[in-house]
mmCIF file of C-alpha atoms and ligand atoms in Angstrom:
data_model
loop_
_atom_site.group_PDB
_atom_site.id
_atom_site.type_symbol
_atom_site.label_atom_id
_atom_site.label_comp_id
_atom_site.label_asym_id
_atom_site.label_seq_id
_atom_site.Cartn_x
_atom_site.Cartn_y
_atom_site.Cartn_z
ATOM 1 C CA MET I 1148 0.000 0.000 0.000
ATOM 2 C CA PRO I 1149 1.456 3.407 -0.955
ATOM 3 C CA PHE I 1150 1.622 6.355 1.463
ATOM 4 C CA SER I 1151 -0.972 8.150 -0.669
ATOM 5 C CA SER I 1152 -3.721 5.706 0.345
ATOM 6 C CA LEU I 1153 -3.367 6.198 4.100
ATOM 7 C CA GLY I 1154 -5.426 9.399 4.212
ATOM 8 C CA LEU I 1155 -2.528 11.768 4.828
ATOM 9 C CA SER I 1156 -2.395 15.340 3.601
ATOM 10 C CA PRO I 1157 -1.178 15.415 -0.038
ATOM 11 C CA ARG I 1158 1.513 17.922 0.940
ATOM 12 C CA LEU I 1159 2.953 15.393 3.364
ATOM 13 C CA VAL I 1160 2.932 12.719 0.703
ATOM 14 C CA THR I 1161 5.091 15.080 -1.372
ATOM 15 C CA ALA I 1162 7.385 15.546 1.629
ATOM 16 C CA LEU I 1163 7.749 11.758 1.865
ATOM 17 C CA SER I 1164 9.001 11.367 -1.655
ATOM 18 C CA ALA I 1165 11.498 14.169 -1.009
ATOM 19 C CA LEU I 1166 12.888 11.981 1.790
ATOM 20 C CA ASP I 1167 12.893 8.914 -0.417
ATOM 21 C CA PHE I 1168 10.434 7.033 1.780
ATOM 22 C CA GLN I 1169 9.005 4.801 -0.928
ATOM 23 C CA LYS I 1170 6.360 2.924 0.996
ATOM 24 C CA PRO I 1171 5.107 2.878 4.561
ATOM 25 C CA TYR I 1172 6.785 0.524 6.987
ATOM 26 C CA PRO I 1173 4.370 -1.920 8.712
ATOM 27 C CA ILE I 1174 3.961 0.167 11.884
ATOM 28 C CA GLN I 1175 3.199 3.240 9.760
ATOM 29 C CA GLU I 1176 0.655 1.430 7.653
ATOM 30 C CA LYS I 1177 -1.183 0.268 10.752
ATOM 31 C CA VAL I 1178 -0.896 3.308 12.986
ATOM 32 C CA ILE I 1179 -1.415 6.234 10.593
ATOM 33 C CA PRO I 1180 -5.087 5.520 9.714
ATOM 34 C CA GLU I 1181 -5.970 4.982 13.402
ATOM 35 C CA VAL I 1182 -4.395 8.274 14.468
ATOM 36 C CA LEU I 1183 -6.177 10.081 11.641
ATOM 37 C CA MET I 1184 -9.452 8.702 12.999
ATOM 38 C CA GLY I 1185 -8.688 10.211 16.382
ATOM 39 C CA LYS I 1186 -8.008 6.925 18.175
ATOM 40 C CA ASP I 1187 -5.663 6.413 21.107
ATOM 41 C CA VAL I 1188 -2.806 4.150 20.038
ATOM 42 C CA LEU I 1189 -0.229 2.042 21.812
ATOM 43 C CA GLY I 1190 2.316 1.237 19.106
ATOM 44 C CA ILE I 1191 4.956 -1.392 19.754
ATOM 45 C CA ALA I 1192 7.494 -2.154 17.052
ATOM 46 C CA GLN I 1193 11.167 -2.966 17.104
ATOM 47 C CA THR I 1194 13.978 -0.416 17.116
ATOM 48 C CA GLY I 1195 14.544 1.324 13.800
ATOM 49 C CA SER I 1196 11.160 0.346 12.361
ATOM 50 C CA GLY I 1197 9.916 3.888 11.697
ATOM 51 C CA LYS I 1198 7.805 4.720 14.736
ATOM 52 C CA THR I 1199 8.602 8.445 14.557
ATOM 53 C CA ALA I 1200 6.952 9.010 11.184
ATOM 54 C CA SER I 1201 4.026 6.841 12.295
ATOM 55 C CA TYR I 1202 2.979 9.598 14.687
ATOM 56 C CA VAL I 1203 4.535 12.708 13.137
ATOM 57 C CA LEU I 1204 2.727 12.319 9.805
ATOM 58 C CA PRO I 1205 -0.844 11.862 11.052
ATOM 59 C CA VAL I 1206 -0.429 14.453 13.820
ATOM 60 C CA LEU I 1207 0.667 17.081 11.290
ATOM 61 C CA SER I 1208 -2.112 16.002 8.959
ATOM 62 C CA LEU I 1209 -4.698 16.516 11.680
ATOM 63 C CA LEU I 1210 -3.310 19.911 12.662
ATOM 64 C CA GLU I 1211 -3.122 21.110 9.074
ATOM 65 C CA LYS I 1212 -6.912 21.060 8.951
ATOM 66 C CA LYS I 1213 -7.170 23.345 11.976
ATOM 67 C CA GLU I 1214 -6.726 27.082 12.046
ATOM 68 C CA THR I 1215 -3.334 28.531 12.996
ATOM 69 C CA LYS I 1216 -3.326 30.542 16.195
ATOM 70 C CA ARG I 1217 -0.828 33.105 17.387
ATOM 71 C CA ASN I 1218 -0.518 32.256 21.042
ATOM 72 C CA ARG I 1219 1.366 30.082 23.496
ATOM 73 C CA ALA I 1220 -1.085 27.208 23.594
ATOM 74 C CA ILE I 1221 0.501 23.979 22.393
ATOM 75 C CA GLU I 1222 -1.749 21.732 20.281
ATOM 76 C CA ALA I 1223 0.368 18.595 20.056
ATOM 77 C CA LEU I 1224 2.918 17.658 22.711
ATOM 78 C CA VAL I 1225 5.604 15.007 22.213
ATOM 79 C CA VAL I 1226 7.432 14.014 25.395
ATOM 80 C CA VAL I 1227 10.759 12.185 25.135
ATOM 81 C CA PRO I 1228 13.409 11.077 27.657
ATOM 82 C CA THR I 1229 16.540 12.861 26.392
ATOM 83 C CA ARG I 1230 17.624 16.162 24.886
ATOM 84 C CA GLU I 1231 19.257 14.421 21.943
ATOM 85 C CA LEU I 1232 16.063 12.571 21.109
ATOM 86 C CA ALA I 1233 14.088 15.824 21.413
ATOM 87 C CA GLN I 1234 16.402 17.427 18.852
ATOM 88 C CA GLN I 1235 16.118 14.458 16.508
ATOM 89 C CA VAL I 1236 12.316 14.208 16.639
ATOM 90 C CA GLN I 1237 12.058 17.947 16.079
ATOM 91 C CA GLU I 1238 14.202 17.595 12.938
ATOM 92 C CA VAL I 1239 11.733 15.053 11.559
ATOM 93 C CA ILE I 1240 8.734 17.218 12.449
ATOM 94 C CA SER I 1241 10.269 20.343 11.014
ATOM 95 C CA HIS I 1242 11.132 18.583 7.751
ATOM 96 C CA PHE I 1243 7.519 17.528 7.234
ATOM 97 C CA ALA I 1244 6.033 20.738 8.616
ATOM 98 C CA SER I 1245 8.003 22.802 6.118
ATOM 99 C CA PHE I 1246 5.887 21.281 3.346
ATOM 100 C CA LEU I 1247 2.622 22.495 4.851
ATOM 101 C CA GLU I 1248 1.037 25.799 3.928
ATOM 102 C CA PRO I 1249 1.186 27.877 5.923
ATOM 103 C CA ARG I 1250 4.270 26.288 7.405
ATOM 104 C CA LEU I 1251 3.379 24.823 10.787
ATOM 105 C CA LYS I 1252 5.570 25.985 13.650
ATOM 106 C CA SER I 1253 7.211 23.340 15.813
ATOM 107 C CA MET I 1254 10.002 23.430 18.352
ATOM 108 C CA ALA I 1255 12.035 21.319 20.745
ATOM 109 C CA VAL I 1256 12.632 22.389 24.341
ATOM 110 C CA TYR I 1257 15.041 20.682 26.706
ATOM 111 C CA GLY I 1258 17.342 21.468 29.591
ATOM 112 C CA GLY I 1259 21.062 22.171 29.681
ATOM 113 C CA VAL I 1260 20.743 25.278 27.512
ATOM 114 C CA SER I 1261 19.448 28.721 28.479
ATOM 115 C CA ILE I 1262 15.729 29.034 28.886
ATOM 116 C CA ASN I 1263 15.241 32.618 27.655
ATOM 117 C CA PRO I 1264 15.561 32.014 23.922
ATOM 118 C CA GLN I 1265 13.145 29.098 24.278
ATOM 119 C CA MET I 1266 10.619 31.306 26.084
ATOM 120 C CA LYS I 1267 10.735 33.873 23.299
ATOM 121 C CA ALA I 1268 10.560 31.334 20.490
ATOM 122 C CA LEU I 1269 7.482 29.568 21.882
ATOM 123 C CA MET I 1270 5.043 32.135 20.495
ATOM 124 C CA GLY I 1271 2.946 30.482 17.800
ATOM 125 C CA VAL I 1272 4.370 26.981 18.298
ATOM 126 C CA ARG I 1273 1.752 24.317 17.586
ATOM 127 C CA VAL I 1274 3.771 21.113 17.964
ATOM 128 C CA LEU I 1275 6.215 20.940 20.851
ATOM 129 C CA VAL I 1276 8.794 18.238 21.540
ATOM 130 C CA ALA I 1277 10.019 18.337 25.121
ATOM 131 C CA THR I 1278 11.907 16.647 27.879
ATOM 132 C CA PRO I 1279 9.819 16.697 31.082
ATOM 133 C CA GLY I 1280 11.942 18.917 33.348
ATOM 134 C CA ARG I 1281 12.325 21.868 30.987
ATOM 135 C CA LEU I 1282 8.702 21.568 29.906
ATOM 136 C CA LEU I 1283 7.551 22.078 33.495
ATOM 137 C CA GLU I 1284 9.950 24.996 33.972
ATOM 138 C CA LEU I 1285 8.487 26.678 30.919
ATOM 139 C CA VAL I 1286 4.934 26.129 32.158
ATOM 140 C CA GLU I 1287 5.965 27.606 35.496
ATOM 141 C CA ALA I 1288 7.360 30.657 33.712
ATOM 142 C CA ASN I 1289 4.103 31.063 31.744
ATOM 143 C CA ALA I 1290 6.011 30.670 28.507
ATOM 144 C CA LEU I 1291 3.461 28.156 27.280
ATOM 145 C CA THR I 1292 0.188 26.572 28.231
ATOM 146 C CA LEU I 1293 -0.765 22.912 28.002
ATOM 147 C CA SER I 1294 -4.493 23.401 28.633
ATOM 148 C CA GLU I 1295 -5.336 23.175 24.932
ATOM 149 C CA VAL I 1296 -3.240 20.151 24.010
ATOM 150 C CA GLN I 1297 -5.282 17.921 21.710
ATOM 151 C CA ILE I 1298 -2.686 15.226 21.140
ATOM 152 C CA LEU I 1299 -0.161 13.814 23.580
ATOM 153 C CA VAL I 1300 2.645 11.587 22.278
ATOM 154 C CA LEU I 1301 4.963 9.649 24.558
ATOM 155 C CA ASP I 1302 7.898 8.355 22.573
ATOM 156 C CA GLU I 1303 9.905 5.682 24.411
ATOM 157 C CA ALA I 1304 6.687 5.393 26.400
ATOM 158 C CA ASP I 1305 7.800 2.657 28.794
ATOM 159 C CA LYS I 1306 10.714 4.860 29.839
ATOM 160 C CA MET I 1307 8.510 7.951 30.202
ATOM 161 C CA LEU I 1308 6.103 6.073 32.476
ATOM 162 C CA ASN I 1309 8.887 4.509 34.457
ATOM 163 C CA LEU I 1310 9.589 5.497 38.057
ATOM 164 C CA GLY I 1311 12.415 7.841 37.036
ATOM 165 C CA PHE I 1312 10.011 10.198 35.274
ATOM 166 C CA LYS I 1313 6.879 9.484 37.293
ATOM 167 C CA GLU I 1314 6.728 12.643 39.341
ATOM 168 C CA GLU I 1315 7.252 14.922 36.351
ATOM 169 C CA MET I 1316 4.891 12.958 34.108
ATOM 170 C CA ASP I 1317 2.130 13.090 36.744
ATOM 171 C CA LYS I 1318 2.485 16.862 36.847
ATOM 172 C CA ILE I 1319 2.457 17.175 33.065
ATOM 173 C CA ILE I 1320 -0.586 14.957 32.665
ATOM 174 C CA ALA I 1321 -2.436 16.973 35.310
ATOM 175 C CA LEU I 1322 -1.920 20.097 33.182
ATOM 176 C CA LEU I 1323 -3.474 18.562 30.066
ATOM 177 C CA PRO I 1324 -7.164 18.634 29.221
ATOM 178 C CA SER I 1325 -8.761 15.297 30.046
ATOM 179 C CA LYS I 1326 -10.270 15.031 26.585
ATOM 180 C CA ARG I 1327 -7.348 14.453 24.278
ATOM 181 C CA GLN I 1328 -5.818 11.891 21.958
ATOM 182 C CA ASN I 1329 -2.966 9.786 23.379
ATOM 183 C CA LEU I 1330 -0.268 8.057 21.347
ATOM 184 C CA LEU I 1331 2.324 5.849 23.023
ATOM 185 C CA PHE I 1332 5.293 4.259 21.267
ATOM 186 C CA SER I 1333 8.171 2.011 22.184
ATOM 187 C CA ALA I 1334 10.146 -1.026 21.109
ATOM 188 C CA THR I 1335 9.824 -2.468 24.584
ATOM 189 C CA LEU I 1336 6.862 -2.569 26.906
ATOM 190 C CA ALA I 1337 6.781 -1.811 30.586
ATOM 191 C CA GLU I 1338 6.491 -4.922 32.755
ATOM 192 C CA ASP I 1339 3.058 -3.766 33.772
ATOM 193 C CA VAL I 1340 1.328 -2.785 30.522
ATOM 194 C CA GLN I 1341 -2.015 -2.494 32.233
ATOM 195 C CA SER I 1342 -0.812 0.354 34.392
ATOM 196 C CA ILE I 1343 0.172 2.369 31.325
ATOM 197 C CA THR I 1344 -2.972 1.807 29.393
ATOM 198 C CA SER I 1345 -5.321 2.501 32.251
ATOM 199 C CA LEU I 1346 -3.419 5.594 33.318
ATOM 200 C CA ILE I 1347 -3.201 7.307 29.977
ATOM 201 C CA LEU I 1348 -5.133 5.646 27.203
ATOM 202 C CA LYS I 1349 -8.861 5.533 26.534
ATOM 203 C CA ASP I 1350 -10.070 2.508 24.536
ATOM 204 C CA PRO I 1351 -6.731 2.275 22.819
ATOM 205 C CA ILE I 1352 -5.950 0.530 19.596
ATOM 206 C CA PHE I 1353 -3.067 -1.728 20.417
ATOM 207 C CA VAL I 1354 -0.750 -2.059 17.445
ATOM 208 C CA LYS I 1355 2.065 -4.516 17.756
ATOM 209 C CA VAL I 1356 4.289 -5.227 14.827
ATOM 210 C CA GLU I 1357 6.229 -8.400 15.395
ATOM 211 C CA ALA I 1358 9.656 -8.678 13.902
ATOM 212 C CA GLU I 1359 9.521 -10.843 10.829
ATOM 213 C CA LYS I 1360 12.035 -13.622 10.562
ATOM 214 C CA GLU I 1361 14.434 -11.760 8.314
ATOM 215 C CA ASN I 1362 14.026 -8.588 10.375
ATOM 216 C CA LEU I 1363 15.115 -10.462 13.440
ATOM 217 C CA ASP I 1364 18.372 -11.184 11.750
ATOM 218 C CA LEU I 1365 19.002 -7.589 10.724
ATOM 219 C CA ILE I 1366 21.207 -7.295 13.787
ATOM 220 C CA SER I 1367 23.728 -10.093 14.031
ATOM 221 C CA GLN I 1368 24.833 -10.513 17.615
ATOM 222 C CA THR I 1369 28.087 -11.936 18.945
ATOM 223 C CA GLY I 1370 29.483 -12.180 22.445
ATOM 224 C CA TYR I 1371 33.181 -12.463 23.303
ATOM 225 C CA PHE I 1372 34.215 -14.126 26.531
ATOM 226 C CA VAL I 1373 37.110 -12.020 27.818
ATOM 227 C CA SER I 1374 38.930 -11.288 31.046
ATOM 228 C CA GLU I 1375 38.670 -7.804 32.552
ATOM 229 C CA GLU I 1376 42.342 -6.965 31.745
ATOM 230 C CA ARG I 1377 41.995 -7.954 28.101
ATOM 231 C CA LYS I 1378 38.821 -5.946 27.458
ATOM 232 C CA GLY I 1379 40.570 -2.756 26.323
ATOM 233 C CA PRO I 1380 43.010 -4.541 23.975
ATOM 234 C CA LEU I 1381 40.179 -6.727 22.607
ATOM 235 C CA LEU I 1382 38.076 -3.632 21.862
ATOM 236 C CA ARG I 1383 40.944 -2.074 19.935
ATOM 237 C CA TYR I 1384 41.665 -5.363 18.176
ATOM 238 C CA LEU I 1385 38.036 -5.677 17.048
ATOM 239 C CA ILE I 1386 37.927 -2.113 15.746
ATOM 240 C CA LYS I 1387 41.209 -2.380 13.862
ATOM 241 C CA HIS I 1388 41.001 -5.991 12.743
ATOM 242 C CA ASN I 1389 37.485 -5.518 11.305
ATOM 243 C CA ASP I 1390 38.403 -2.073 10.009
ATOM 244 C CA MET I 1391 35.329 -0.581 11.698
ATOM 245 C CA GLN I 1392 34.973 2.985 10.482
ATOM 246 C CA GLN I 1393 31.889 3.934 12.499
ATOM 247 C CA VAL I 1394 31.233 2.243 15.787
ATOM 248 C CA LEU I 1395 29.181 3.120 18.834
ATOM 249 C CA VAL I 1396 30.629 1.738 22.076
ATOM 250 C CA PHE I 1397 28.485 1.577 25.209
ATOM 251 C CA THR I 1398 29.864 1.609 28.731
ATOM 252 C CA SER I 1399 28.003 1.756 31.996
ATOM 253 C CA SER I 1400 29.474 4.793 33.698
ATOM 254 C CA VAL I 1401 30.615 8.312 32.899
ATOM 255 C CA TYR I 1402 34.077 7.403 34.169
ATOM 256 C CA GLN I 1403 34.427 4.395 31.858
ATOM 257 C CA THR I 1404 33.131 6.374 28.910
ATOM 258 C CA GLU I 1405 35.945 8.925 29.318
ATOM 259 C CA ASN I 1406 38.471 6.232 30.109
ATOM 260 C CA VAL I 1407 37.707 4.007 27.116
ATOM 261 C CA ALA I 1408 37.684 6.968 24.691
ATOM 262 C CA GLU I 1409 40.986 8.204 26.084
ATOM 263 C CA LYS I 1410 42.659 4.814 25.658
ATOM 264 C CA LEU I 1411 41.366 4.503 22.099
ATOM 265 C CA ARG I 1412 42.851 7.901 21.269
ATOM 266 C CA LYS I 1413 46.167 6.931 22.874
ATOM 267 C CA ASN I 1414 46.218 3.942 20.532
ATOM 268 C CA GLY I 1415 45.628 6.023 17.456
ATOM 269 C CA ILE I 1416 41.883 5.413 17.074
ATOM 270 C CA GLN I 1417 39.842 8.586 16.647
ATOM 271 C CA ALA I 1418 37.252 8.631 19.450
ATOM 272 C CA ASN I 1419 34.986 10.948 21.390
ATOM 273 C CA CYS I 1420 32.539 10.343 24.202
ATOM 274 C CA ILE I 1421 29.081 11.448 25.247
ATOM 275 C CA HIS I 1422 27.533 11.306 28.708
ATOM 276 C CA SER I 1423 25.436 13.323 31.119
ATOM 277 C CA LYS I 1424 28.327 15.202 32.742
ATOM 278 C CA LYS I 1425 29.297 16.944 29.493
ATOM 279 C CA SER I 1426 27.940 20.362 28.589
ATOM 280 C CA GLN I 1427 24.963 20.281 26.259
ATOM 281 C CA GLU I 1428 27.012 22.001 23.626
ATOM 282 C CA ALA I 1429 29.653 19.265 23.788
ATOM 283 C CA ARG I 1430 26.960 16.559 23.747
ATOM 284 C CA THR I 1431 25.268 17.983 20.683
ATOM 285 C CA LYS I 1432 28.576 18.409 18.885
ATOM 286 C CA ALA I 1433 29.816 14.910 19.697
ATOM 287 C CA LEU I 1434 26.647 13.236 18.454
ATOM 288 C CA LYS I 1435 26.438 15.400 15.340
ATOM 289 C CA SER I 1436 29.986 14.693 14.229
ATOM 290 C CA PHE I 1437 29.474 10.979 14.831
ATOM 291 C CA LYS I 1438 26.149 10.934 12.953
ATOM 292 C CA GLU I 1439 27.783 12.698 10.032
ATOM 293 C CA GLY I 1440 30.595 10.156 9.909
ATOM 294 C CA HIS I 1441 33.362 12.533 11.036
ATOM 295 C CA MET I 1442 34.195 10.572 14.188
ATOM 296 C CA ARG I 1443 35.214 6.921 14.045
ATOM 297 C CA VAL I 1444 34.222 5.866 17.560
ATOM 298 C CA LEU I 1445 31.655 7.341 19.914
ATOM 299 C CA VAL I 1446 31.790 5.972 23.446
ATOM 300 C CA ALA I 1447 28.514 6.521 25.253
ATOM 301 C CA THR I 1448 26.476 5.805 28.333
ATOM 302 C CA ASP I 1449 22.829 4.772 28.034
ATOM 303 C CA LEU I 1450 22.125 8.445 27.439
ATOM 304 C CA ILE I 1451 21.878 7.684 23.735
ATOM 305 C CA ALA I 1452 20.648 4.105 23.999
ATOM 306 C CA ARG I 1453 17.085 5.131 23.216
ATOM 307 C CA GLY I 1454 15.638 6.443 20.005
ATOM 308 C CA ILE I 1455 18.788 7.905 18.486
ATOM 309 C CA ASP I 1456 18.888 7.252 14.750
ATOM 310 C CA ILE I 1457 22.304 7.078 13.106
ATOM 311 C CA GLN I 1458 21.849 6.252 9.436
ATOM 312 C CA PHE I 1459 23.556 3.044 8.347
ATOM 313 C CA LEU I 1460 25.496 2.677 11.608
ATOM 314 C CA PRO I 1461 27.193 -0.693 11.057
ATOM 315 C CA PHE I 1462 28.514 -1.552 14.550
ATOM 316 C CA VAL I 1463 27.516 -1.347 18.190
ATOM 317 C CA ILE I 1464 29.832 -2.715 20.885
ATOM 318 C CA ASN I 1465 28.856 -3.263 24.495
ATOM 319 C CA TYR I 1466 32.105 -2.704 26.373
ATOM 320 C CA GLU I 1467 30.066 -3.387 29.495
ATOM 321 C CA LEU I 1468 26.542 -4.751 29.712
ATOM 322 C CA PRO I 1469 23.649 -2.534 30.736
ATOM 323 C CA ARG I 1470 21.892 -3.488 33.933
ATOM 324 C CA SER I 1471 18.478 -3.742 32.328
ATOM 325 C CA PRO I 1472 17.782 -6.285 29.561
ATOM 326 C CA LYS I 1473 15.553 -3.677 27.929
ATOM 327 C CA ASP I 1474 18.475 -1.290 27.636
ATOM 328 C CA TYR I 1475 20.422 -4.026 25.852
ATOM 329 C CA ILE I 1476 17.656 -4.186 23.217
ATOM 330 C CA HIS I 1477 17.712 -0.398 22.828
ATOM 331 C CA ARG I 1478 21.506 -0.194 22.686
ATOM 332 C CA ILE I 1479 21.924 -2.788 19.952
ATOM 333 C CA GLY I 1480 18.945 -1.239 18.192
ATOM 334 C CA ARG I 1481 21.118 1.749 17.231
ATOM 335 C CA THR I 1482 22.261 -0.510 14.395
ATOM 336 C CA GLY I 1483 20.119 -2.609 12.049
ATOM 337 C CA ARG I 1484 17.736 0.282 11.361
ATOM 338 C CA ALA I 1485 15.506 1.111 8.416
ATOM 339 C CA GLU I 1486 15.916 -2.376 6.937
ATOM 340 C CA ASN I 1487 19.741 -2.169 6.920
ATOM 341 C CA PRO I 1488 21.859 -4.873 8.536
ATOM 342 C CA GLY I 1489 24.066 -4.266 11.551
ATOM 343 C CA GLU I 1490 26.390 -6.014 13.957
ATOM 344 C CA ALA I 1491 26.279 -5.942 17.737
ATOM 345 C CA ILE I 1492 29.176 -7.253 19.801
ATOM 346 C CA SER I 1493 29.259 -7.660 23.573
ATOM 347 C CA LEU I 1494 32.400 -8.136 25.655
ATOM 348 C CA ILE I 1495 31.562 -10.495 28.498
ATOM 349 C CA THR I 1496 33.779 -10.968 31.546
ATOM 350 C CA PRO I 1497 33.295 -13.981 33.844
ATOM 351 C CA ASP I 1498 31.394 -11.658 36.217
ATOM 352 C CA GLU I 1499 28.955 -10.720 33.475
ATOM 353 C CA GLN I 1500 28.197 -14.195 32.120
ATOM 354 C CA GLN I 1501 25.201 -14.873 34.306
ATOM 355 C CA HIS I 1502 23.708 -11.463 33.578
ATOM 356 C CA PHE I 1503 24.215 -11.939 29.856
ATOM 357 C CA ARG I 1504 22.271 -15.181 30.072
ATOM 358 C CA VAL I 1505 19.419 -13.307 31.741
ATOM 359 C CA ILE I 1506 19.466 -10.692 28.977
ATOM 360 C CA GLN I 1507 19.339 -13.355 26.259
ATOM 361 C CA LYS I 1508 16.515 -15.164 28.012
ATOM 362 C CA LYS I 1509 14.447 -11.957 28.234
ATOM 363 C CA MET I 1510 15.247 -11.182 24.593
ATOM 364 C CA LYS I 1511 14.221 -14.741 23.658
ATOM 365 C CA LYS I 1512 17.273 -15.065 21.498
ATOM 366 C CA TRP I 1513 20.628 -16.784 22.002
ATOM 367 C CA VAL I 1514 23.777 -14.979 21.003
ATOM 368 C CA THR I 1515 26.739 -16.711 19.334
ATOM 369 C CA MET I 1516 29.619 -16.797 21.818
ATOM 370 C CA VAL I 1517 33.315 -16.666 20.966
ATOM 371 C CA ASP I 1518 36.161 -17.368 23.333
ATOM 372 C CA SER I 1519 38.715 -14.591 22.888
ATOM 373 C CA GLU I 1520 41.425 -16.448 24.794
ATOM 374 C CA SER I 1521 43.226 -17.553 21.640
ATOM 375 C CA ILE I 1522 43.221 -14.104 20.004
ATOM 376 C CA ASP I 1523 46.702 -12.645 20.066
ATOM 377 C CA LEU I 1524 46.263 -9.181 21.535
ATOM 378 C CA ARG I 1525 49.905 -8.175 21.680
ATOM 379 C CA GLY I 1526 50.312 -4.761 20.148
ATOM 380 C CA PHE I 1527 46.706 -3.753 20.827
HETATM 381 P P1 ADP D 34 12.076 3.883 15.560
HETATM 382 O O1 ADP D 34 11.537 5.101 16.234
HETATM 383 O O2 ADP D 34 11.052 2.836 15.301
HETATM 384 O O3 ADP D 34 13.282 3.308 16.254
HETATM 385 P P2 ADP D 34 12.749 5.777 13.489
HETATM 386 O O4 ADP D 34 11.432 6.428 13.433
HETATM 387 O O5 ADP D 34 13.853 6.497 14.160
HETATM 388 O O6 ADP D 34 12.621 4.307 14.124
HETATM 389 O O7 ADP D 34 13.157 5.408 11.986
HETATM 390 C C1 ADP D 34 14.322 4.690 11.689
HETATM 391 C C2 ADP D 34 14.869 5.112 10.342
HETATM 392 O O8 ADP D 34 14.000 4.673 9.303
HETATM 393 C C3 ADP D 34 14.986 6.619 10.170
HETATM 394 O O9 ADP D 34 16.246 6.914 9.604
HETATM 395 C C4 ADP D 34 13.881 6.978 9.211
HETATM 396 O O10 ADP D 34 14.209 8.091 8.422
HETATM 397 C C5 ADP D 34 13.758 5.720 8.379
HETATM 398 N N1 ADP D 34 12.393 5.499 7.849
HETATM 399 C C6 ADP D 34 11.249 5.584 8.537
HETATM 400 N N2 ADP D 34 10.195 5.267 7.771
HETATM 401 C C7 ADP D 34 10.677 4.966 6.550
HETATM 402 C C8 ADP D 34 10.082 4.544 5.311
HETATM 403 N N3 ADP D 34 8.784 4.382 5.195
HETATM 404 N N4 ADP D 34 10.913 4.331 4.258
HETATM 405 C C9 ADP D 34 12.256 4.485 4.377
HETATM 406 N N5 ADP D 34 12.871 4.871 5.512
HETATM 407 C C10 ADP D 34 12.101 5.111 6.592
HETATM 408 MG MG1 MG D 35 11.980 6.048 17.978
#
């Protein structure tokens, strides 16, 4: 089925061909008509399967039909867990919105940068992408109002409704009108799905797109048994030996992120890192240069495990495992996106073996294991 038969605004269909989206992905085909009909949707589909456009397109289509207002009342609100994801979703929205006439104003707001320019720019914004903390600050400062929101989107919904965001999300939801459309998306579900649906959604349409067999294999996964001391050399061996030119390496702490990047640089491998203790300017720059292919290795914490889309990223390496099995799914999901193949490698010390088994069990997939003992790491 082509995009033009989903009921979207013809201007958006034009915008799609400009992006070279030739046909809707399964989640888009299922979700777009439901959103256009005003339904609440819980959309679950694997990482990299096109969930963003599945809400951005119908939301813009719905708003196009309504009159533009010049005030500070947001009409569609997209809440996301990180600043980087807010920036990325806003780029998608602004691409599509630029094809509408009149052009529909959208914006991303997030913390770590000064609030004043955001306050000024909010006039006339109809679609807002936000991280929770800054959103509440802006409400507090009367820079915007949420009382006229017609559509609420929670991207990475399980994360947004998790304990870590609960207090802020409760406040945000209390500021919204009770009659509104709710759209929730994620690749992973919260343990307690019922609590999400009953809290937020009204008679939702539950759309779940299962990975097809070949999709499942888009990401080939390998684990290397390795001792703690040999981890650094093995990482450098893997990068050099496989001539990896763009690789995202995950560690579990800010300290390790800096440490691993530093050691890579000392060994002549171009690397940068990204984590929560860096300035927002440095974070934005690091991710941008990596996305554009100017940086060979980006070492990161789980800060960018969710939602971040790096076109054709071929490799993800887990230098350390994440605590949560869900985060493992999101981390490796930075590769194998948009129907392209990818490779995910995990370095597993004896201490991590049991945890890696738990992760695989939750993922319902067994990973090929390699013993790195016999690899000659001298010189790495
Ligand atoms: P998800 O949110 O499900 O992880 P994204 O929405 O970030 O995935 O989309 C992943 C990638 O797929 C993006 O680079 C996006 O531009 C691309 N994409 C989305 N829909 C299509 C489509 N219909 N045709 C081609 N590429 C698409
Ligand atoms: Mg996404």
